[in-house]
Coordinates of C-alpha atoms in Angstrom, one line a residue:
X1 CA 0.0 0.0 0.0
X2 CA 1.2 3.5 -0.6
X3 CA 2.5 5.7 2.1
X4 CA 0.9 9.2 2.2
X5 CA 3.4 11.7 1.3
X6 CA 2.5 15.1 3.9
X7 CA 3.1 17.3 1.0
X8 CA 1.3 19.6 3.6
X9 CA 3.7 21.1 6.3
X10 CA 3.1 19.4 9.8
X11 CA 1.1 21.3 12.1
X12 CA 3.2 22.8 14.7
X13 CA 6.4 23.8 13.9
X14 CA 7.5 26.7 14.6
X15 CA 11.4 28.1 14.8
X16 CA 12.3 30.8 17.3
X17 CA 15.3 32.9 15.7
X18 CA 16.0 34.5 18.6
X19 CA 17.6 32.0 20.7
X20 CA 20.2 30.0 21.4
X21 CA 19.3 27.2 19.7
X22 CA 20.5 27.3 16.1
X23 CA 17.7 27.0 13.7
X24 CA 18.9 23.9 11.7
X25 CA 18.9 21.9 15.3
X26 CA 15.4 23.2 15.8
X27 CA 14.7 21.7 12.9
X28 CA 16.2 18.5 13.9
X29 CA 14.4 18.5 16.9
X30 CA 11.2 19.1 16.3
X31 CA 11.3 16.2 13.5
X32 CA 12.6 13.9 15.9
X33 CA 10.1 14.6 18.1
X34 CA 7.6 14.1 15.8
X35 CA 8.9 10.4 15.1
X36 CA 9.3 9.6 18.5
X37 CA 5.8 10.1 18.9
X38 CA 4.5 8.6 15.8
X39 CA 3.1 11.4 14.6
X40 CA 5.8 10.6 11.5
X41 CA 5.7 6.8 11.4
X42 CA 8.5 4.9 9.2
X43 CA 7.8 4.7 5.9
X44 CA 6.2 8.2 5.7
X45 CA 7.4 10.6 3.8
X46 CA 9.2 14.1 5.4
X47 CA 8.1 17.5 3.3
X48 CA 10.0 18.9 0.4
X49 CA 13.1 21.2 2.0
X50 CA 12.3 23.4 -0.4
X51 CA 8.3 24.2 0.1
X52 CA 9.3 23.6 4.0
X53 CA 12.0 26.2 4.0
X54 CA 9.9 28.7 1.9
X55 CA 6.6 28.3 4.4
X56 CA 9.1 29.0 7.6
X57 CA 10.8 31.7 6.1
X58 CA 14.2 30.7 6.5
X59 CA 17.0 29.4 3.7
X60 CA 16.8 25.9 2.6
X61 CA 20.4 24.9 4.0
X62 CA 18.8 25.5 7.1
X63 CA 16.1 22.4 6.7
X64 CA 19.3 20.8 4.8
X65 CA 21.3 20.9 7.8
X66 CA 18.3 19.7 10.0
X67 CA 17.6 16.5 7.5
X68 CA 21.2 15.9 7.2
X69 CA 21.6 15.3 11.3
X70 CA 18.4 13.1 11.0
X71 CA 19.9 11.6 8.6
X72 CA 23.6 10.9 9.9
X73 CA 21.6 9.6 12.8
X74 CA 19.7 7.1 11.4
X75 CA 16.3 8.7 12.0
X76 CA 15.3 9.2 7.9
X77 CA 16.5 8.2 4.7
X78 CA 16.7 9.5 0.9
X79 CA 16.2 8.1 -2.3
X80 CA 16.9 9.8 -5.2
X81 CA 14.0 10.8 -7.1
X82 CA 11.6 10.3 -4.5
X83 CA 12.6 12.4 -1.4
X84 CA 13.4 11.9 2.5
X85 CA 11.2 9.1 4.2
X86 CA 11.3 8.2 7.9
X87 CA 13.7 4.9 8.4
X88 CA 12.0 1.7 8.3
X89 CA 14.8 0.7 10.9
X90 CA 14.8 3.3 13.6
X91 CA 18.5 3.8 15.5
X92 CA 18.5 2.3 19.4
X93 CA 18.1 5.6 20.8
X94 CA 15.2 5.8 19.1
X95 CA 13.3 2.8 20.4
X96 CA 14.2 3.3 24.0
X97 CA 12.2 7.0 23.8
X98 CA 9.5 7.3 25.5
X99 CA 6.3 8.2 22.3
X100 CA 3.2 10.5 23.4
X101 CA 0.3 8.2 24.1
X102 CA -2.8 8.3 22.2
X103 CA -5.5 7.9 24.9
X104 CA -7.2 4.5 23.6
X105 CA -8.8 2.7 26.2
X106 CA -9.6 -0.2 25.1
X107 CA -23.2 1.1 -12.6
X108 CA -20.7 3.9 -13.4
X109 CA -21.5 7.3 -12.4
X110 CA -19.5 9.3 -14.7
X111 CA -18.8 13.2 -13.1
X112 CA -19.3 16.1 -14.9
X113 CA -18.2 19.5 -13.6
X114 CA -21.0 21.2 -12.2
X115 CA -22.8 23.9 -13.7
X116 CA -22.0 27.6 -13.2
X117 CA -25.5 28.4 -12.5
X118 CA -26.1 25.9 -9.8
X119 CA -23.6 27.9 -7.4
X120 CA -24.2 31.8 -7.7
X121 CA -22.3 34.5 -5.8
X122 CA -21.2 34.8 -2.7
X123 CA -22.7 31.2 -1.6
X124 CA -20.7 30.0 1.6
X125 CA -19.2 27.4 2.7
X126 CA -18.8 25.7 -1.2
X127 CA -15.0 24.7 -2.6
X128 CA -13.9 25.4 -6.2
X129 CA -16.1 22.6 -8.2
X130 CA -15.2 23.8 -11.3
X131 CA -11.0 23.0 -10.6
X132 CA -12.2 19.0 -9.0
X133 CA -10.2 17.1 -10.8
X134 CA -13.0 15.2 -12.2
X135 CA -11.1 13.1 -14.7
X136 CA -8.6 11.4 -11.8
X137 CA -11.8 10.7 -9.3
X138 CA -13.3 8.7 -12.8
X139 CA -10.1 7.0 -13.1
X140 CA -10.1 6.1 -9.3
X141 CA -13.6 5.3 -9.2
X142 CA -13.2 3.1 -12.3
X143 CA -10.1 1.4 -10.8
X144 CA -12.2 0.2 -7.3
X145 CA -15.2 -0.9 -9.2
X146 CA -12.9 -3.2 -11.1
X147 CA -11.4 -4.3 -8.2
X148 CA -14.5 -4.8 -6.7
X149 CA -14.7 -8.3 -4.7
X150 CA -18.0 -9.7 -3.1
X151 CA -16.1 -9.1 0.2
X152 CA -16.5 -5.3 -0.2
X153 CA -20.0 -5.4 -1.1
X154 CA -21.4 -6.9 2.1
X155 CA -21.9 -5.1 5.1
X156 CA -19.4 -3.1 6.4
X157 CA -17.7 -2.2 9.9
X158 CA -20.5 0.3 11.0
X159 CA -17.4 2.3 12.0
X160 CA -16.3 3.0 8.5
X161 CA -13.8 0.7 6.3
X162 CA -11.1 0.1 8.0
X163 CA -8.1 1.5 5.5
X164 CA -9.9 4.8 4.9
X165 CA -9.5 4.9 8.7
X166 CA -6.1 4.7 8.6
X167 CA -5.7 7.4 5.5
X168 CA -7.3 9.4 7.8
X169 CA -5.9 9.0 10.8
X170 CA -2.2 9.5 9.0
X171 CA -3.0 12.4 7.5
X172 CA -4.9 13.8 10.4
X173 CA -1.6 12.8 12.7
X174 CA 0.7 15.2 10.4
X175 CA -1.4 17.9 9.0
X176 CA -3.3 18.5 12.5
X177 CA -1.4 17.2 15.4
X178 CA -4.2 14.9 16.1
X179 CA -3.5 12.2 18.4
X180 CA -5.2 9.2 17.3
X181 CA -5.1 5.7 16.0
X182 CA -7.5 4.1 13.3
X183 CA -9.4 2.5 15.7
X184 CA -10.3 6.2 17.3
X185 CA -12.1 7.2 13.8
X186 CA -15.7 7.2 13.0
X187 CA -16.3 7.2 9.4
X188 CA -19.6 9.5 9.2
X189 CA -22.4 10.4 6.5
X190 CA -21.5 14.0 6.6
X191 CA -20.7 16.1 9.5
X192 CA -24.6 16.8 10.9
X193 CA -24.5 12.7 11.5
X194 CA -21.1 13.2 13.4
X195 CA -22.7 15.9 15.5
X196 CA -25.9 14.1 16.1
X197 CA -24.3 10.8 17.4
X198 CA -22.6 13.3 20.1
X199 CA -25.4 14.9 21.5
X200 CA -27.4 11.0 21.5
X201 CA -24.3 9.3 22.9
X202 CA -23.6 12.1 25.5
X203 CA -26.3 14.5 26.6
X204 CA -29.2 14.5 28.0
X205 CA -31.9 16.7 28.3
X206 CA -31.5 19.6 29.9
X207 CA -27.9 19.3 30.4
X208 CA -26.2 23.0 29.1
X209 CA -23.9 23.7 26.3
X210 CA -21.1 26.4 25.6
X211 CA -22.3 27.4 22.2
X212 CA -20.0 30.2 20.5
X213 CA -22.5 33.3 20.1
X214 CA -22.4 33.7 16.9
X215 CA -22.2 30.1 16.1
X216 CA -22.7 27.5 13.5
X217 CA -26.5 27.4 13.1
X218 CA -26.6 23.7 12.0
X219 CA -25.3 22.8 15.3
X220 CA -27.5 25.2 17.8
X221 CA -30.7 23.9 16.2
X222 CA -29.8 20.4 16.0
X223 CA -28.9 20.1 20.0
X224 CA -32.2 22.5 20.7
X225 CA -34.1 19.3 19.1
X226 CA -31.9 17.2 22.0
X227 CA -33.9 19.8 24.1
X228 CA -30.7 20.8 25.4
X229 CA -30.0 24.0 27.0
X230 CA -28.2 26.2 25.3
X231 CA -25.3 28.7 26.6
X232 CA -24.6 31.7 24.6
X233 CA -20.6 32.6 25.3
X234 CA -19.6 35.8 23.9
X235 CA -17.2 35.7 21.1
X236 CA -14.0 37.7 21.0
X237 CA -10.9 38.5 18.5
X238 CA -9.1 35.1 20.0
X239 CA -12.4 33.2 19.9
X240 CA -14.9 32.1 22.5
X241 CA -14.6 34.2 26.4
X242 CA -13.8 30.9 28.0
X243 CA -13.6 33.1 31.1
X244 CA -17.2 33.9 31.1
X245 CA -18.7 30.7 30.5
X246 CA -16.5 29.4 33.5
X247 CA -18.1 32.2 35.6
X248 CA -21.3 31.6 34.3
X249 CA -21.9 27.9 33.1
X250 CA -19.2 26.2 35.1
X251 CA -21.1 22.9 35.0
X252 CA -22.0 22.5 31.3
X253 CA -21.4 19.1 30.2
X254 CA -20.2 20.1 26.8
X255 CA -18.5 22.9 25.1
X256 CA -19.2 23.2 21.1
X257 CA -15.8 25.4 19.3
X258 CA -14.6 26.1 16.5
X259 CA -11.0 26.8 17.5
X260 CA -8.9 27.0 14.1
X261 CA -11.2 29.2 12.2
X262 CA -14.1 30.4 14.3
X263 CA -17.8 30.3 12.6
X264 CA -19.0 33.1 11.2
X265 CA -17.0 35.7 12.3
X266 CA -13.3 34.2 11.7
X267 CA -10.2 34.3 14.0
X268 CA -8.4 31.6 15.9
X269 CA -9.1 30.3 19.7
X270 CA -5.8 31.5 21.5
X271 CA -2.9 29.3 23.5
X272 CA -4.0 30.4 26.8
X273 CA -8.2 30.1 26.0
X274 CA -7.5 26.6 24.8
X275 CA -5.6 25.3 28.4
X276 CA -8.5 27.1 29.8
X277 CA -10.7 25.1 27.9
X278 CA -9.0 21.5 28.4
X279 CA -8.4 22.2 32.2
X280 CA -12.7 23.0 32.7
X281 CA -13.4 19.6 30.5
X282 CA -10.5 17.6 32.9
X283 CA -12.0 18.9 35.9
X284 CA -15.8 18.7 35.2
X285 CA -15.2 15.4 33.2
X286 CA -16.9 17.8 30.7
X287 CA -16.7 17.3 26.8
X288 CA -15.3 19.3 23.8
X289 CA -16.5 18.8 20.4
X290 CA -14.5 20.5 18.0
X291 CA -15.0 20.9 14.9
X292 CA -12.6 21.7 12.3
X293 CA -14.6 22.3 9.1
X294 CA -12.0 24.2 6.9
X295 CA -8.7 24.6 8.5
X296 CA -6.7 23.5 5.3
X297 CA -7.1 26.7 4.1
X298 CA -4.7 28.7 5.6
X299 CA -2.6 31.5 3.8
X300 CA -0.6 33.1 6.3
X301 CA 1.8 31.7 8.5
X302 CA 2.2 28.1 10.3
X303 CA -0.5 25.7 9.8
X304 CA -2.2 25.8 13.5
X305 CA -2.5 22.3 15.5
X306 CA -5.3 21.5 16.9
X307 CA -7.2 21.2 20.2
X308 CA -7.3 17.9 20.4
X309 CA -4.1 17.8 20.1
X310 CA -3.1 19.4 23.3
X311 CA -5.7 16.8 25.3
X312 CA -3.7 14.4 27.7
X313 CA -7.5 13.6 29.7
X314 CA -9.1 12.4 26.6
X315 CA -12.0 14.9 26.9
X316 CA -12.5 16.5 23.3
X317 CA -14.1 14.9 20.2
X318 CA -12.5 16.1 17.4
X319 CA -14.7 16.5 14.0
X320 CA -13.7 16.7 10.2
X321 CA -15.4 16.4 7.0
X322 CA -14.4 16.0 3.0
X323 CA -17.0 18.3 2.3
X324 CA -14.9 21.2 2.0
X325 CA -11.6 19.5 0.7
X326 CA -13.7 17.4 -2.0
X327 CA -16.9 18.0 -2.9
X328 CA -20.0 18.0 -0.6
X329 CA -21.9 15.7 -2.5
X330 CA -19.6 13.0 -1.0
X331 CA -21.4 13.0 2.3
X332 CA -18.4 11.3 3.7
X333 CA -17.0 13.2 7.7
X334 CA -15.3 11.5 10.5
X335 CA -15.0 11.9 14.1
X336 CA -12.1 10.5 16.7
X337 CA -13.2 9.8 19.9
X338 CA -10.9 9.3 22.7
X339 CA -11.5 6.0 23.8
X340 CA -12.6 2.5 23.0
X341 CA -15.7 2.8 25.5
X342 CA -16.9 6.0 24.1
X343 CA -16.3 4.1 20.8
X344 CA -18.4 1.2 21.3
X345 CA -21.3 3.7 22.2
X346 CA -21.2 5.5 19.2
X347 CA -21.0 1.9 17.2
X348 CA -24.0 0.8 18.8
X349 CA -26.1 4.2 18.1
X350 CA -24.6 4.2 14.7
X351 CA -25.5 1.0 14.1
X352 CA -29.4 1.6 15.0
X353 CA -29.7 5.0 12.9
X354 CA -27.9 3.9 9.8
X355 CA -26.0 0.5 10.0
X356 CA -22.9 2.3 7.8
X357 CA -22.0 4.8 5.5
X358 CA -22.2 4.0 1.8
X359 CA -18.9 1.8 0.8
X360 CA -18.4 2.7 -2.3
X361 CA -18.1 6.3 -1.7
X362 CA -15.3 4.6 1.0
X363 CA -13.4 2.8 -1.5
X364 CA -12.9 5.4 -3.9
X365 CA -12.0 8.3 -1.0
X366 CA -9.3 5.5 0.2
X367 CA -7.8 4.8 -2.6
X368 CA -7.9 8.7 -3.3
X369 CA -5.5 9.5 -0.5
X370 CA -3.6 6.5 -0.9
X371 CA -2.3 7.3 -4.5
X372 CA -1.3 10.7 -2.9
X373 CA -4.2 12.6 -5.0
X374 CA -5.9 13.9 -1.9
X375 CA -2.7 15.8 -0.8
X376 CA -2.5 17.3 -4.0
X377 CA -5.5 18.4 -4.3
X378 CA -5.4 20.3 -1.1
X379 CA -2.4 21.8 -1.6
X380 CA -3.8 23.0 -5.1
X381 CA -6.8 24.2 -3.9
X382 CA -5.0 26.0 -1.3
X383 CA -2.8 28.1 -4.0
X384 CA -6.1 28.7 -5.8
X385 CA -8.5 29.7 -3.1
X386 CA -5.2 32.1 -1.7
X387 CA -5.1 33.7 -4.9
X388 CA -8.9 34.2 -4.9
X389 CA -8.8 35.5 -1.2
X390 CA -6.8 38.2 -2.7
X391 CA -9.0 39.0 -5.5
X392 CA -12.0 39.3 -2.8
X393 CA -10.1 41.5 -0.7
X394 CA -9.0 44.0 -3.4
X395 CA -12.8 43.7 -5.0
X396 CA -14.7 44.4 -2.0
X397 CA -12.2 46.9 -1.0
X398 CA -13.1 48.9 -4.8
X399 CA -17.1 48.0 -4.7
X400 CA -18.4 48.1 -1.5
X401 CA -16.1 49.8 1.5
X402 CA -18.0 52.9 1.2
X403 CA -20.9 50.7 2.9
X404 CA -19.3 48.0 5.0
X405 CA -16.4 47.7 7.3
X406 CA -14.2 44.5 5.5
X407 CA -13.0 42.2 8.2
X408 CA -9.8 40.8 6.7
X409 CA -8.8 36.9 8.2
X410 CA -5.7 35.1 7.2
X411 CA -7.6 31.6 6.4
X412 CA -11.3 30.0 5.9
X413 CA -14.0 30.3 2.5
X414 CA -15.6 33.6 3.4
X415 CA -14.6 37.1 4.4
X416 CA -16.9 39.1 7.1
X417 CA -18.5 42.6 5.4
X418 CA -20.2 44.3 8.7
X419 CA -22.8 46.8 7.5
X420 CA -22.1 50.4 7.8
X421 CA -25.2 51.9 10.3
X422 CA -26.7 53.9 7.5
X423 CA -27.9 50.5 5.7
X424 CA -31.0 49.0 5.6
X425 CA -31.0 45.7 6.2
X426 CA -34.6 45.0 5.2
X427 CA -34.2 46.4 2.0
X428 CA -30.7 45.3 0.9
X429 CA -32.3 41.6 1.5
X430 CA -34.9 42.5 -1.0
X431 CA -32.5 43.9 -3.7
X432 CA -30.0 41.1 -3.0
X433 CA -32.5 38.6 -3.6
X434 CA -33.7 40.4 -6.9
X435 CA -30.1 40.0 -8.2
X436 CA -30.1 36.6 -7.9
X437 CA -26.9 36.5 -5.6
X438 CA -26.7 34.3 -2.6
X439 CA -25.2 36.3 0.5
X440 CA -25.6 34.9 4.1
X441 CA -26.4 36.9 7.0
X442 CA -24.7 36.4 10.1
X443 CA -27.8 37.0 12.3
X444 CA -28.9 33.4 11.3
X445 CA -26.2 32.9 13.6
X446 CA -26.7 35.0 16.6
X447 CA -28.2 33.4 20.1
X448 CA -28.1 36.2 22.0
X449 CA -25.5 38.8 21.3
X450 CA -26.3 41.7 20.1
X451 CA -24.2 42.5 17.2
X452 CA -23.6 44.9 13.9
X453 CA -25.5 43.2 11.1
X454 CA -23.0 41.9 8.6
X455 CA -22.9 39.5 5.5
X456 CA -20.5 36.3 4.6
X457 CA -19.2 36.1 1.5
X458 CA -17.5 33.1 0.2
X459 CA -14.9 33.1 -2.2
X460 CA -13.8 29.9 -2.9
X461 CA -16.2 28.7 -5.9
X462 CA -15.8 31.7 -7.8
X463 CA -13.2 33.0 -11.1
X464 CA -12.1 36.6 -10.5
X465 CA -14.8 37.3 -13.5
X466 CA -17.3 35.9 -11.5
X467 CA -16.4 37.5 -8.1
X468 CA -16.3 41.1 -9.7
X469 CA -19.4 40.6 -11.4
X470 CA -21.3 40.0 -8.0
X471 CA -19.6 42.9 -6.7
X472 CA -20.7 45.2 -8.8
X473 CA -24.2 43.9 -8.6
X474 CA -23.8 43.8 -4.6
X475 CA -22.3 47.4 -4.6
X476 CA -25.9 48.6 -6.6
X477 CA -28.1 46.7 -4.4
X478 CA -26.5 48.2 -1.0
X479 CA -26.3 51.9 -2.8
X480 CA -30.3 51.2 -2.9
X481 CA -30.0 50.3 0.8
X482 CA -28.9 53.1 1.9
X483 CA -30.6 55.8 4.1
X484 CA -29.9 59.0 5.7
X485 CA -28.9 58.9 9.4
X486 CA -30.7 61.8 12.1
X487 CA -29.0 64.3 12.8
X488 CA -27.3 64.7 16.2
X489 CA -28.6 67.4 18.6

């Protein structure tokens, strides 16, 4: 079986220039560290020095250096042509370190690219359809229905096939910092399964819920169906006020955050919020479900590790999806849970509401990642959709800044226009739904806050043509918005 190549740079590296330590041993160390604890498992394959040394900003001798002590020490390997892989042999020193524990307790469909029409400016939330790269998932698909055996047709583990476990748990290991082990992943039917099976595997009624206020809408009403109760924490530039929801809900038994790229208004959950956040759920044996919906796209700086990631007590619930890498249409997401008990109750529940997610869908996805096209594509997609952030910036910056206040974030498929006072919001609706565009308002979002009325506008799925076409239909439908403000006596 292939090994997946993390064309991606590893989450969490990061060199400090101004210390001791010279750079190329950071380098060195941090690798090692990363093989010591599996997180770079033999076999895999280390990142391009050159793509590595251009993301941390430093000269490529520097990661040459680093690679060549790894290397002199038995730790990786090269072959020409191919690149640096982890040893399949690790040195002695190597085997007697002690690794960071991953808290287990014990017919064809032919695709077509979809039609302009069918996504329309500024719809959220949708990746670049038109650049899928339609003809390799044909190829790949007609590959695993060749292959097909009767073994593969029968039911599956309800947990989801067992080597699209693994693709994901690598790649989640190296591009995330996630701690987990294939047996940790639930293979889902989209992400809204994933969040259902938590609140019917662990909450009851009338047990309360951080919720981030604004927050993901598909979430909030979901668990108000659990009749759950609901906790509305303020949301600030490094993400949820953990403070206040310790001061106010201290005994909420789970916490809902989106700490890479927060939903809707953008920004990251900071260092000293997330050990807030992970010492509430230790002591009050609390939950976090975190959901990660789009943190691939990032164009500025280090990629950032997640929460989960920093959890020694096994508290958070870490969830992913395709949707936004792929294609939503997939319907394919995943959860890791921390341990085989919690496991085995999401089985069971799974098991009753579905039985398993469709296995063909899991065949071709596998096979996808293991021939290295799913890194690709990501890495692709990213180049594109950083290229179109740009183009949004410097559009809505020309069409519309004389009536919104542009909210500028360094990652994530939409960028946050809050509404100057002297619009109406009421009207703009009506003028926006008369040009055809699709433009979400964040107050579908709000709980409890009272906040400035502002739009989302995705990006991603849109040519620069496209994009300053909607602008200039967007700038004419807020110039009819616009009133005159009362004077101040």
């Amino acid at each position: 079986m292939a090994k997946q190549s993390p064309d991606i740079l590893p989450a969490g590296i990061f060199l400090q220039k101004n210390t001791a330590v010279p750079l190329y041993m950071q380098v060195y160390q941090q690798f090692r560290d990363m093989i010591a604890s599996r997180r770079l498992r033999p076999g895999e394959r280390l990142p391009p020095s050159r793509e590595l040394a251009k993301t941390l900003g430093v000269s490529r001798v520097i990661i040459s250096q680093g690679f060549e002590q790894l290397m002199m020490e038995g730790y990786i390997i090269g072959k020409t042509g191919s690149g640096t892989f982890v040893a399949d042999v690790l040195p002695d020193s190597m085997l007697n370190a002690t690794p960071v524990k991953t808290p287990i307790r014990k017919k064809h469909t032919t695709y077509q690219p979809v039609n302009s029409a069918g996504v329309q400016p500024f719809q959220i939330g949708t990746p670049s359809l038109d650049q899928f790269p339609y003809k390799l998932w044909q190829q790949t698909g007609s590959r695993v229905l060749k292959d097909l055996k009767a073994s593969t047709l029968g039911y599956e583990d309800t947990l989801g096939y067992m080597p699209l476990r693994k693709a994901i748990a690598g790649y989640l290991r190296v591009s995330r910092a996630v701690q987990c082990e294939p047996e940790q992943v639930v293979v889902v039917s989209g992400s809204q399964q994933g969040f259902n099976l938590v609140s019917r595997c662990l909450l009851q009624p009338g047990d309360r819920v951080w919720m981030e206020d604004p927050c993901y809408a598909g979430v909030s009403k979901l668990l108000l169906q659990h009749k759950v109760q609901l906790c509305a924490i303020p949301v600030e530039a490094d993400g949820m006020n953990v403070s206040y929801a310790l001061q106010h809900y201290p005994e909420a038994k789970l916490a809902y955050v989106t700490p890479s790229q927060q939903f809707p208004l953008g920004g990251a959950l900071s260092q000293q919020k997330r050990e807030l956040l992970l010492q509430w759920a230790q002591q009050h044996n609390s939950w976090i479900l975190e959901d990660d919906y789009d943190s691939e796209f990032r164009y500025e700086g280090n990629p950032l590790p997640s929460l989960q990631g920093m959890d020694t007590a096994g508290r958070v619930i870490y969830s992913g999806t395709f949707s936004k890498v792929l294609f939503p249409g997939l319907r394919l997401a995943y959860l890791v849970l921390p341990d085989a008990a919690i496991t085995a109750q999401f089985k069971q529940v799974k098991f009753y509401t579905d039985r398993q997610s469709p296995i063909l869908e899991q065949l071709i996805t596998t096979r996808f990642m293991e021939e290295g096209h799913f890194l690709r594509h990501i890495r692709k997609m990213r180049l594109l959709y950083a290229e179109r952030h740009a183009h949004m910036r410097a559009f809505a910056a020309t069409y519309i800044s004389a009536y919104c206040t542009i909210c500028p974030s360094a990652s994530g498929m939409h960028l946050l226009c809050r509404l100057n006072n002297n619009i109406d919001s009421t009207v703009l609706k009506a003028a926006i739904k008369q040009a055809q565009l699709r433009i979400y308002f964040i107050e579908e979002n709000i709980l409890e806050q009272h906040l400035q009325p502002a739009m989302l506008l995705g990006f991603t799925a849109f040519s620069r043509y496209q994009m300053k076409t909607g602008f200039e239909q967007l700038a004419t439908c807020l110039q009819k918005a616009v009133f005159d403000l009362p004077a101040k006596s």
